[in-house]
Each structure stands twice: as C-alpha cells, then as structure tokens.
Short mmCIF file of N, CA and C in Angstrom, two decimals:
data_model
loop_
_atom_site.label_atom_id
_atom_site.label_comp_id
_atom_site.label_asym_id
_atom_site.label_seq_id
_atom_site.Cartn_x
_atom_site.Cartn_y
_atom_site.Cartn_z
N MET A 334 -9.17 -6.75 -25.37
CA MET A 334 -8.19 -6.51 -25.01
C MET A 334 -7.38 -7.19 -25.48
N THR A 335 -5.81 -6.37 -25.72
CA THR A 335 -4.45 -7.31 -26.03
C THR A 335 -4.01 -8.63 -24.78
N GLU A 336 -3.39 -9.74 -25.46
CA GLU A 336 -2.95 -10.81 -23.97
C GLU A 336 -2.55 -11.89 -24.77
N GLN A 337 -1.33 -12.26 -24.30
CA GLN A 337 -0.81 -13.23 -24.37
C GLN A 337 0.31 -13.52 -23.10
N ALA A 338 -0.72 -15.59 -23.54
CA ALA A 338 -0.33 -16.17 -22.44
C ALA A 338 0.57 -17.37 -23.16
N GLY A 339 1.49 -18.35 -21.89
CA GLY A 339 2.39 -18.99 -22.93
C GLY A 339 3.34 -19.08 -22.33
N LEU A 340 3.71 -18.37 -22.43
CA LEU A 340 5.72 -18.30 -21.59
C LEU A 340 5.47 -18.24 -20.03
N SER A 341 6.50 -18.68 -20.14
CA SER A 341 7.36 -18.84 -18.48
C SER A 341 7.87 -17.99 -18.02
N ALA A 342 8.50 -17.65 -16.77
CA ALA A 342 8.85 -16.40 -16.58
C ALA A 342 10.62 -16.25 -16.57
N GLY A 343 10.99 -18.44 -16.86
CA GLY A 343 12.38 -18.05 -17.64
C GLY A 343 12.09 -17.45 -18.90
N ASP A 344 11.70 -17.82 -20.13
CA ASP A 344 11.21 -17.36 -21.27
C ASP A 344 11.94 -15.98 -21.08
N LEU A 345 11.24 -14.75 -20.26
CA LEU A 345 11.54 -13.69 -20.49
C LEU A 345 12.86 -13.11 -20.10
N GLY A 346 14.14 -14.05 -19.51
CA GLY A 346 15.30 -13.87 -18.97
C GLY A 346 15.55 -12.94 -17.98
N ASP A 347 16.50 -11.96 -17.90
CA ASP A 347 17.01 -11.88 -16.63
C ASP A 347 15.82 -9.99 -16.79
N VAL A 348 14.81 -10.47 -15.73
CA VAL A 348 13.92 -9.18 -16.10
C VAL A 348 13.83 -9.04 -13.90
N GLU A 349 13.18 -7.73 -13.51
CA GLU A 349 13.08 -7.43 -12.70
C GLU A 349 12.01 -8.25 -12.08
N TRP A 350 11.82 -8.68 -11.43
CA TRP A 350 10.28 -8.33 -10.87
C TRP A 350 10.38 -8.20 -9.75
N ARG A 351 8.79 -7.34 -9.61
CA ARG A 351 8.39 -6.63 -7.82
C ARG A 351 6.88 -6.84 -7.42
N LYS A 352 6.83 -7.10 -6.01
CA LYS A 352 5.24 -7.46 -5.90
C LYS A 352 4.33 -6.19 -6.36
N SER A 353 3.47 -6.63 -6.73
CA SER A 353 2.21 -5.94 -7.16
C SER A 353 1.76 -4.94 -5.73
N SER A 354 1.51 -3.92 -5.93
CA SER A 354 1.21 -2.75 -5.31
C SER A 354 -0.44 -3.17 -4.98
N TYR A 355 -0.42 -3.42 -5.93
CA TYR A 355 -2.12 -4.00 -5.84
C TYR A 355 -2.32 -5.42 -5.40
N SER A 356 -1.19 -6.36 -4.71
CA SER A 356 -1.96 -7.19 -4.08
C SER A 356 -2.49 -7.35 -2.64
N GLY A 357 -3.25 -8.57 -2.04
CA GLY A 357 -3.51 -8.53 -0.98
C GLY A 357 -2.57 -8.69 0.13
N GLY A 358 -3.24 -8.21 1.47
CA GLY A 358 -2.18 -8.87 2.94
C GLY A 358 -2.23 -10.04 2.31
N GLY A 359 -2.51 -10.89 2.52
CA GLY A 359 -2.41 -12.49 2.24
C GLY A 359 -1.59 -13.04 1.38
N GLU A 360 -0.96 -13.82 2.32
CA GLU A 360 0.44 -14.20 1.39
C GLU A 360 -0.22 -14.92 0.15
N SER A 361 -1.38 -15.78 -0.25
CA SER A 361 -2.39 -16.39 -1.51
C SER A 361 -2.65 -15.72 -2.38
N GLN A 362 -2.55 -14.50 -1.93
CA GLN A 362 -3.64 -13.01 -3.58
C GLN A 362 -1.92 -12.57 -3.65
N CYS A 363 -0.87 -12.59 -4.00
CA CYS A 363 0.59 -12.21 -3.82
C CYS A 363 0.72 -11.76 -5.68
N VAL A 364 0.64 -11.24 -6.42
CA VAL A 364 1.46 -11.47 -7.82
C VAL A 364 2.32 -10.30 -7.68
N GLU A 365 3.38 -10.90 -9.29
CA GLU A 365 4.80 -9.90 -9.32
C GLU A 365 4.27 -9.91 -10.50
N VAL A 366 4.96 -8.64 -11.06
CA VAL A 366 4.10 -8.26 -12.29
C VAL A 366 5.94 -7.50 -12.58
N ALA A 367 6.16 -7.27 -13.72
CA ALA A 367 7.72 -7.17 -14.21
C ALA A 367 7.43 -5.97 -15.75
N ASP A 368 8.47 -4.68 -15.83
CA ASP A 368 7.63 -4.03 -16.58
C ASP A 368 8.84 -4.12 -17.81
N LEU A 369 7.89 -4.68 -19.12
CA LEU A 369 9.01 -5.09 -19.88
C LEU A 369 9.71 -3.98 -20.62
N SER A 370 9.37 -3.11 -20.20
CA SER A 370 10.22 -1.61 -21.31
C SER A 370 11.16 -1.71 -21.30
N THR A 371 11.84 -2.11 -20.71
CA THR A 371 13.33 -1.91 -20.54
C THR A 371 14.31 -3.42 -21.57
N THR A 372 13.41 -4.07 -21.80
CA THR A 372 13.73 -5.25 -22.78
C THR A 372 13.71 -4.79 -24.09
N GLY A 373 12.62 -3.05 -24.28
CA GLY A 373 12.32 -3.09 -25.95
C GLY A 373 10.82 -3.88 -25.69
N CYS A 374 10.52 -4.74 -25.21
CA CYS A 374 9.37 -4.81 -25.08
C CYS A 374 8.17 -4.06 -24.59
N ASP A 375 6.79 -4.00 -24.89
CA ASP A 375 5.69 -2.81 -24.66
C ASP A 375 4.51 -3.23 -23.83
N LYS A 376 5.28 -4.69 -23.18
CA LYS A 376 3.81 -5.32 -22.14
C LYS A 376 4.44 -5.12 -20.49
N ILE A 377 3.01 -5.96 -20.17
CA ILE A 377 3.62 -6.23 -18.32
C ILE A 377 3.46 -7.06 -18.28
N ALA A 378 4.48 -7.60 -17.41
CA ALA A 378 4.64 -9.20 -17.10
C ALA A 378 4.24 -9.60 -15.44
N VAL A 379 2.58 -10.69 -15.57
CA VAL A 379 2.29 -10.96 -14.37
C VAL A 379 2.40 -12.09 -14.02
N ARG A 380 2.55 -12.50 -12.82
CA ARG A 380 2.92 -13.93 -12.62
C ARG A 380 2.03 -14.21 -11.36
N ASP A 381 2.24 -15.14 -10.69
CA ASP A 381 1.63 -15.63 -9.65
C ASP A 381 3.38 -15.62 -8.87
N SER A 382 3.11 -15.37 -7.78
CA SER A 382 4.24 -15.09 -7.11
C SER A 382 4.97 -16.30 -6.04
N LYS A 383 4.19 -17.20 -6.32
CA LYS A 383 3.82 -19.02 -5.52
C LYS A 383 4.54 -19.57 -6.14
N ARG A 384 4.76 -19.49 -7.44
CA ARG A 384 4.84 -20.07 -9.15
C ARG A 384 6.01 -19.72 -9.79
N PRO A 385 7.10 -19.06 -9.18
CA PRO A 385 7.48 -18.21 -9.89
C PRO A 385 8.35 -18.32 -10.98
N ALA A 386 8.40 -19.66 -11.65
CA ALA A 386 9.23 -20.36 -12.96
C ALA A 386 7.79 -20.32 -13.50
N GLY A 387 6.00 -20.49 -12.98
CA GLY A 387 5.57 -21.23 -13.73
C GLY A 387 5.19 -19.69 -15.13
N LEU A 388 3.94 -19.90 -15.49
CA LEU A 388 4.00 -19.48 -16.51
C LEU A 388 3.25 -17.87 -16.09
N VAL A 389 3.26 -16.78 -17.24
CA VAL A 389 3.00 -15.36 -17.19
C VAL A 389 2.09 -14.64 -17.84
N LEU A 390 1.21 -13.97 -17.52
CA LEU A 390 0.53 -13.45 -18.52
C LEU A 390 0.95 -12.17 -18.49
N MET A 391 0.78 -11.86 -20.16
CA MET A 391 1.54 -10.41 -21.09
C MET A 391 0.47 -10.05 -21.31
N LEU A 392 0.26 -8.60 -20.70
CA LEU A 392 -0.41 -7.19 -21.37
C LEU A 392 -0.27 -6.46 -21.88
N SER A 393 -0.64 -5.07 -22.44
CA SER A 393 -0.09 -3.82 -23.22
C SER A 393 -0.83 -2.99 -22.08
N ALA A 394 0.09 -2.44 -21.33
CA ALA A 394 -0.46 -1.30 -20.35
C ALA A 394 -1.76 -0.89 -20.20
N SER A 395 -2.52 -0.86 -21.27
CA SER A 395 -3.79 -0.84 -20.87
C SER A 395 -4.63 -1.73 -20.47
N ALA A 396 -4.46 -2.86 -20.84
CA ALA A 396 -5.01 -3.96 -20.49
C ALA A 396 -4.61 -4.64 -19.25
N TYR A 397 -3.62 -4.00 -18.38
CA TYR A 397 -2.68 -4.36 -17.02
C TYR A 397 -3.69 -3.53 -16.62
N THR A 398 -3.96 -1.78 -16.83
CA THR A 398 -5.15 -1.03 -15.95
C THR A 398 -6.27 -1.28 -16.00
N THR A 399 -7.22 -2.68 -16.93
CA THR A 399 -7.94 -2.44 -16.91
C THR A 399 -8.42 -4.24 -16.06
N PHE A 400 -7.39 -5.05 -16.19
CA PHE A 400 -7.21 -6.06 -14.58
C PHE A 400 -7.37 -5.75 -14.09
N ILE A 401 -5.90 -4.84 -13.75
CA ILE A 401 -5.81 -3.87 -11.89
C ILE A 401 -6.77 -3.99 -11.65
N ASN A 402 -8.16 -2.83 -12.56
CA ASN A 402 -9.66 -1.99 -11.82
C ASN A 402 -10.51 -2.85 -12.04
N ILE A 403 -10.87 -3.82 -12.69
CA ILE A 403 -11.77 -4.91 -12.56
C ILE A 403 -11.32 -5.68 -10.97
N ALA A 404 -10.01 -6.08 -10.90
CA ALA A 404 -9.36 -7.00 -9.32
C ALA A 404 -9.54 -5.90 -8.35
N ALA A 405 -10.00 -5.08 -8.72
CA ALA A 405 -9.77 -4.21 -7.48
C ALA A 405 -11.05 -3.42 -6.71
N ALA A 406 -11.97 -3.89 -8.14
CA ALA A 406 -13.40 -3.97 -7.84
C ALA A 406 -13.79 -5.06 -7.11
N ASP A 407 -13.34 -6.13 -7.23
CA ASP A 407 -14.15 -7.41 -6.99
C ASP A 407 -13.39 -7.75 -5.81
N ASP A 408 -14.39 -8.49 -4.67
CA ASP A 408 -14.11 -8.73 -3.25
C ASP A 408 -13.21 -9.95 -3.14
N MET A 409 -11.81 -10.08 -3.72
CA MET A 409 -11.61 -11.53 -3.64
C MET A 409 -11.27 -11.93 -2.45
#
C-alpha cells in the first residue's frame, strides 16, 4: 500500500472535504475524505472529522479501496 503521512489539512489548501459514506453513525467514528484529483494530485486525503486541522492520511485510489474494505470488515 502506498501512503504518505505528516501533512496537515491546512497544507492541502482549499480542498472540498466530505464525510465518508463509510463512516459509522456515531460521532466518534467519522472520517472525512477529499478527492485531490482536482488539484492535480492522484490521491485521496483522509482526516478525522473531530480534528479538521490535524494530520491527514494520503492514499492512492487503490490503497483507499483496501483501507475501506479492511475497515468495513472490522467490527469497530
């Protein structure tokens, strides 16, 4: 899996974040995602909705799919 960490949401500039449709119903399990293809980057950014200015996880589309499949299979 190709991933890059250490960037904050502010480092990404003005991107559109949305609540992931895969987030649980509870407020404690919400993540937001941003498709960065409109910025010329082929990554998906993932952040904790409770920490919008915090660090983001940058994943390729295939790594994001793997991430979602693993998270969905786990009873968190």
